[in-house]
XYZ file of C-alpha atoms in Angstrom:
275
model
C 92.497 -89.200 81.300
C 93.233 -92.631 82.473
C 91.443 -94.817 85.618
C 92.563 -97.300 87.975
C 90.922 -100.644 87.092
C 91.506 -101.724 90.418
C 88.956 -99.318 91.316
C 85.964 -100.759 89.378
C 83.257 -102.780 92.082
C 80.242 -103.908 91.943
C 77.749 -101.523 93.247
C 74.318 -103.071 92.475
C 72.610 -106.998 91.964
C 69.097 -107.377 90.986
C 67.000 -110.398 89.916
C 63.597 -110.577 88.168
C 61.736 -113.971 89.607
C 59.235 -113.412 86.650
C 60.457 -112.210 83.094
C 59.126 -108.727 82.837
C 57.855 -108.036 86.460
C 59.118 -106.543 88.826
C 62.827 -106.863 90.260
C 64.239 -108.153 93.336
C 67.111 -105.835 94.781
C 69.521 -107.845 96.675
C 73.629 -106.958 98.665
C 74.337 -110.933 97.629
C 73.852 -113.430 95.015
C 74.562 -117.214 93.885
C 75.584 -117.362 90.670
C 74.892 -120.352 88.618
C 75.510 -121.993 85.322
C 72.394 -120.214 83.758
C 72.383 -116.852 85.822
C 71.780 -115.537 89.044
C 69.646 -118.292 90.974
C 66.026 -117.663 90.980
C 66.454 -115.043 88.168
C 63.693 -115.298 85.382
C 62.501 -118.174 86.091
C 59.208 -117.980 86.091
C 56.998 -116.205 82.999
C 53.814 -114.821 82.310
C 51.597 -116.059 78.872
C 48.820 -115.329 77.013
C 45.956 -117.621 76.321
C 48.192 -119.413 73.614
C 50.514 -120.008 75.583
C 52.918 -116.714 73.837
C 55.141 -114.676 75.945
C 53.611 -111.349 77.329
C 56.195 -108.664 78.641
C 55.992 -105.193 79.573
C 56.824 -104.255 75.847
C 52.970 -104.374 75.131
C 51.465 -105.445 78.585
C 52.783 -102.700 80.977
C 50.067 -103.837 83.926
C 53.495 -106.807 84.327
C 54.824 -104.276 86.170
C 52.486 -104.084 88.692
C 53.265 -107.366 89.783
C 55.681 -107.678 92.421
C 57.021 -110.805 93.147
C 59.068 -112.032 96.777
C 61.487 -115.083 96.674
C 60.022 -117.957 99.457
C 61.727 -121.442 100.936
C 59.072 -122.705 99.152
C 58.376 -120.273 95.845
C 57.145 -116.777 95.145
C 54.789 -114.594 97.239
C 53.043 -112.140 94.403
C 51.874 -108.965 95.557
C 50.129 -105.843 93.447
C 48.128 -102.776 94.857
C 44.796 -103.717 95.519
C 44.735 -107.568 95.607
C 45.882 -109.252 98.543
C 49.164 -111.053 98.325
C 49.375 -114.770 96.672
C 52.119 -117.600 97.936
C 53.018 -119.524 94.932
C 54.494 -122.952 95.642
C 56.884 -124.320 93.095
C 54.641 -126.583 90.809
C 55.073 -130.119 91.337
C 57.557 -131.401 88.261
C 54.848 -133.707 86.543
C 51.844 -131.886 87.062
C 50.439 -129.094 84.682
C 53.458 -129.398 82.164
C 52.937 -127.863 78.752
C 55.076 -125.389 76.379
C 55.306 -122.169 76.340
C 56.337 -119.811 73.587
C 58.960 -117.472 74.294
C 60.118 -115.155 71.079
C 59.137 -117.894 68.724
C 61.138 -120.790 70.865
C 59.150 -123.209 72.659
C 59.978 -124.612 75.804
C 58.606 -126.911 78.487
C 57.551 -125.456 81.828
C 55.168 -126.472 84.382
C 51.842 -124.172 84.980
C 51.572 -122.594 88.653
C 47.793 -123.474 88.418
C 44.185 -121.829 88.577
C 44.791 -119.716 91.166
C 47.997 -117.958 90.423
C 46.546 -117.790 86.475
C 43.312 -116.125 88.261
C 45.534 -113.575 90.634
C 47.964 -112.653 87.234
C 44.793 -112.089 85.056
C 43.283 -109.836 87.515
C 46.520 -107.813 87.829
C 46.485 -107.362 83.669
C 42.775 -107.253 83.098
C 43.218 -110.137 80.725
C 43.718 -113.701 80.919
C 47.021 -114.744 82.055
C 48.855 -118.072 82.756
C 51.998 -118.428 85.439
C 54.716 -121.174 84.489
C 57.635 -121.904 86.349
C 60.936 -123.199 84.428
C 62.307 -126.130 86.520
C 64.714 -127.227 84.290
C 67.338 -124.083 82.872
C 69.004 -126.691 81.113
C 66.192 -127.192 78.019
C 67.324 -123.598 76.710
C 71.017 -122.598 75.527
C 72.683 -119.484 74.838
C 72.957 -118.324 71.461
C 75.598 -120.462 69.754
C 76.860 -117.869 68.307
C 78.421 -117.112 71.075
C 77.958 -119.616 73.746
C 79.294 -123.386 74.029
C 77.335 -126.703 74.104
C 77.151 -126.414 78.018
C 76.201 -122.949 78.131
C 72.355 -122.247 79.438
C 69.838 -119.635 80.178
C 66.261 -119.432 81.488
C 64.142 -117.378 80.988
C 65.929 -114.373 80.024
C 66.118 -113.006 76.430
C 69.219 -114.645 75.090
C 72.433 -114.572 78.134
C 72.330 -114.956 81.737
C 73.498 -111.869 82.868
C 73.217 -108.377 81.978
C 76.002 -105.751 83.733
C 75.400 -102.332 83.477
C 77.877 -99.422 84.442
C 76.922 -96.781 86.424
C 79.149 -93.986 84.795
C 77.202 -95.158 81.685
C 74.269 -93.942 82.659
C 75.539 -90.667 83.844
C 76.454 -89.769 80.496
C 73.170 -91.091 79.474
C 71.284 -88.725 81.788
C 73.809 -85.728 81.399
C 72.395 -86.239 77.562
C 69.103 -86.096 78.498
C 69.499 -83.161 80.275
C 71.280 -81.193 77.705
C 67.491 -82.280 75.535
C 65.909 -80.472 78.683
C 64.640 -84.157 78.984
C 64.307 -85.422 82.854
C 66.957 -88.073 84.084
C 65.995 -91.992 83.770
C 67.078 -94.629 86.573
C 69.441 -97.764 86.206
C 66.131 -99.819 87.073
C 65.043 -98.600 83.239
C 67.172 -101.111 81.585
C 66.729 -104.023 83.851
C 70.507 -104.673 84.810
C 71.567 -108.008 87.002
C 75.012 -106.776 87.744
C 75.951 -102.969 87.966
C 79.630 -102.033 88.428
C 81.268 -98.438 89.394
C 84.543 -96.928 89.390
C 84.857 -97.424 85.468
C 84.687 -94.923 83.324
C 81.747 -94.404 81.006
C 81.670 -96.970 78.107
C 84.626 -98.504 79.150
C 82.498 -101.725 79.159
C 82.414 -101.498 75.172
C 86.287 -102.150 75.579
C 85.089 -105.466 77.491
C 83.508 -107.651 74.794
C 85.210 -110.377 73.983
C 86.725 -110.665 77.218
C 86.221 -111.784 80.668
C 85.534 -110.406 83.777
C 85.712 -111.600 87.534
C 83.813 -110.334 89.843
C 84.135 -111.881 93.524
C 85.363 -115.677 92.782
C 83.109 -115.834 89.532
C 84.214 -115.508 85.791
C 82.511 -114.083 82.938
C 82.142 -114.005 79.392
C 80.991 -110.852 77.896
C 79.936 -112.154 74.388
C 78.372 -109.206 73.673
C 76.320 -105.733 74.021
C 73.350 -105.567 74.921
C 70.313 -103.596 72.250
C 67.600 -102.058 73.669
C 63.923 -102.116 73.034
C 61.297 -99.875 74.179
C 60.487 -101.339 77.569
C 63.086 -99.243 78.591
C 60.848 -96.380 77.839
C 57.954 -97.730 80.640
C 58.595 -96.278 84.139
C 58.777 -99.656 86.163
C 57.547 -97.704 88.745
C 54.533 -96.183 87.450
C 54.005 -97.910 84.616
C 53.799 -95.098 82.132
C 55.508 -95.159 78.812
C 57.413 -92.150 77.310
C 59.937 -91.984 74.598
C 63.093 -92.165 76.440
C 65.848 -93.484 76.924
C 65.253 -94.559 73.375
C 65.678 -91.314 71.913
C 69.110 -90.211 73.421
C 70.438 -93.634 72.647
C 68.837 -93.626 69.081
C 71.454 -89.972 69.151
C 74.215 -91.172 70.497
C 74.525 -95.179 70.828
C 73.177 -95.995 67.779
C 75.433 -98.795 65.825
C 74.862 -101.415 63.092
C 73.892 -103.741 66.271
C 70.893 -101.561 67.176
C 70.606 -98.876 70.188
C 73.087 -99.733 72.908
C 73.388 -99.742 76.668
C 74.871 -102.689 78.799
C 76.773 -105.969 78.237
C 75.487 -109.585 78.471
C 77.579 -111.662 80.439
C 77.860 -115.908 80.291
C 78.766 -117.707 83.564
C 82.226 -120.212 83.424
C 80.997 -121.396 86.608
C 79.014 -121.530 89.546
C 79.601 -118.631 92.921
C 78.675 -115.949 94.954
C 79.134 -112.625 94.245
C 78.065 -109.527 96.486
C 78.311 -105.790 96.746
C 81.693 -104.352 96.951
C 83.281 -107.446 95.513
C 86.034 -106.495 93.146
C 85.795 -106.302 89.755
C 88.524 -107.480 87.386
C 88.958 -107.031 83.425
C 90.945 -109.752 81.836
């Protein structure tokens, strides 16, 4: 069976103001050098100062954070909602430690630290990463100019939604129940591809609207996939199907990372080309 590539759109954009909270949904988005703007920039820490995600702190989820003129508003059931100024560059700078890298960021202050660590039931500090250019992409696979914030290694993560039709149509032959795109925390989400066509992408470049990408490589997942970000609870898929039937040398795959060669917007319905 073959498909039109002139087809393929994009269908979905989503940012994630703090690394392992809770997403933004958006029909438009600027891309920049380091990502989508405002995506993972800020991040949540322990009391050392380490990275805390979802993967062992699932209460992250909870925390829902809106994009301001001026910062974030938080908001969670049961606490009343928290405006969050950008931290003045100067003030409250330390490093924090994210997957054994340490990086400079400013603290958000006493307030927002109190408001997070009510939300987890444990202390928690708020930082806010002024400067994306103090962290570059894997070299590996990246250039010298090539940056990233808070995210795990790349800027941008594209999904396709055919993908996760065959994931689910899995699933259901396991007499499992179906899992949502929101599961594995996409930026970009495309349609009108056929299923794992994006594994024929790597290496290459795509455009979507008047931006080009890199797509260095696939993405492996880990088990916050397996946490509802809507209700927090923690099973043992997608994991499972993938470990089944996406299971390489690599690790358990779903998705694409995706580096920026320049600056844009992009919005729903733009095109998307392959290169």
């Amino acid at each position: 069976m073959t498909w039109d590539a002139r087809n393929v759109r994009l269908s979905y954009l989503a940012t994630y103001p703090i690394k392992s909270c809770y997403r933004v949904e958006a029909d438009t988005a600027e891309v920049e050098p380091w990502g989508l703007a405002g995506d993972r920039r800020w991040i949540v820490v322990d009391e050392a100062a380490k990275l805390m995600t979802q993967r062992h702190w699932p209460a992250l989820g909870r925390i829902r954070p809106r994009y301001t003129g001026s910062g974030l508003v938080l908001e969670a059931a049961g606490l009343e909602p928290l405006d969050v100024p950008y931290p003045v560059v100067g003030r409250g700078e330390g490093k924090v430690e994210h997957f054994r890298e340490w990086i400079a960021a400013t603290s958000a202050g006493d307030v927002a630290d109190a408001w997070v660590s009510r939300v987890l039931g444990r202390p928690g500090r708020l930082f806010h990463l002024d400067d994306p250019t103090r962290r570059a992409v894997d070299p590996e696979y990246g250039t010298a100019g090539d940056r990233v914030s808070f995210a795990d290694g790349y800027p941008v993560l594209l999904a396709n939604d055919a993908s996760l039709r065959a994931v689910n149509d899995w699933l259901a032959e396991d007499g499992d129940e179906p899992v949502t795109m929101t599961r594995f925390r996409p930026n970009v989400v495309v349609s009108g591809a056929p299923a794992w066509a994006e594994d024929d992408w790597i290496g290459r470049r795509v455009v979507i609207g008047d931006v080009t990408f890199r797509v260095p490589k696939h993405c492996e997942r880990c088990v916050l996939t397996t946490v509802d970000p809507e209700t927090g609870e923690k099973g043992r898929q997608p994991l499972r199907v993938l470990g089944k039937h996406r299971r390489f040398a690599s690790g358990l795959l779903f998705a694409v990372n995706l580096i920026p060669d320049g600056s844009g917007k992009i919005a729903i319905g733009d095109e998307v080309t392959i290169l």
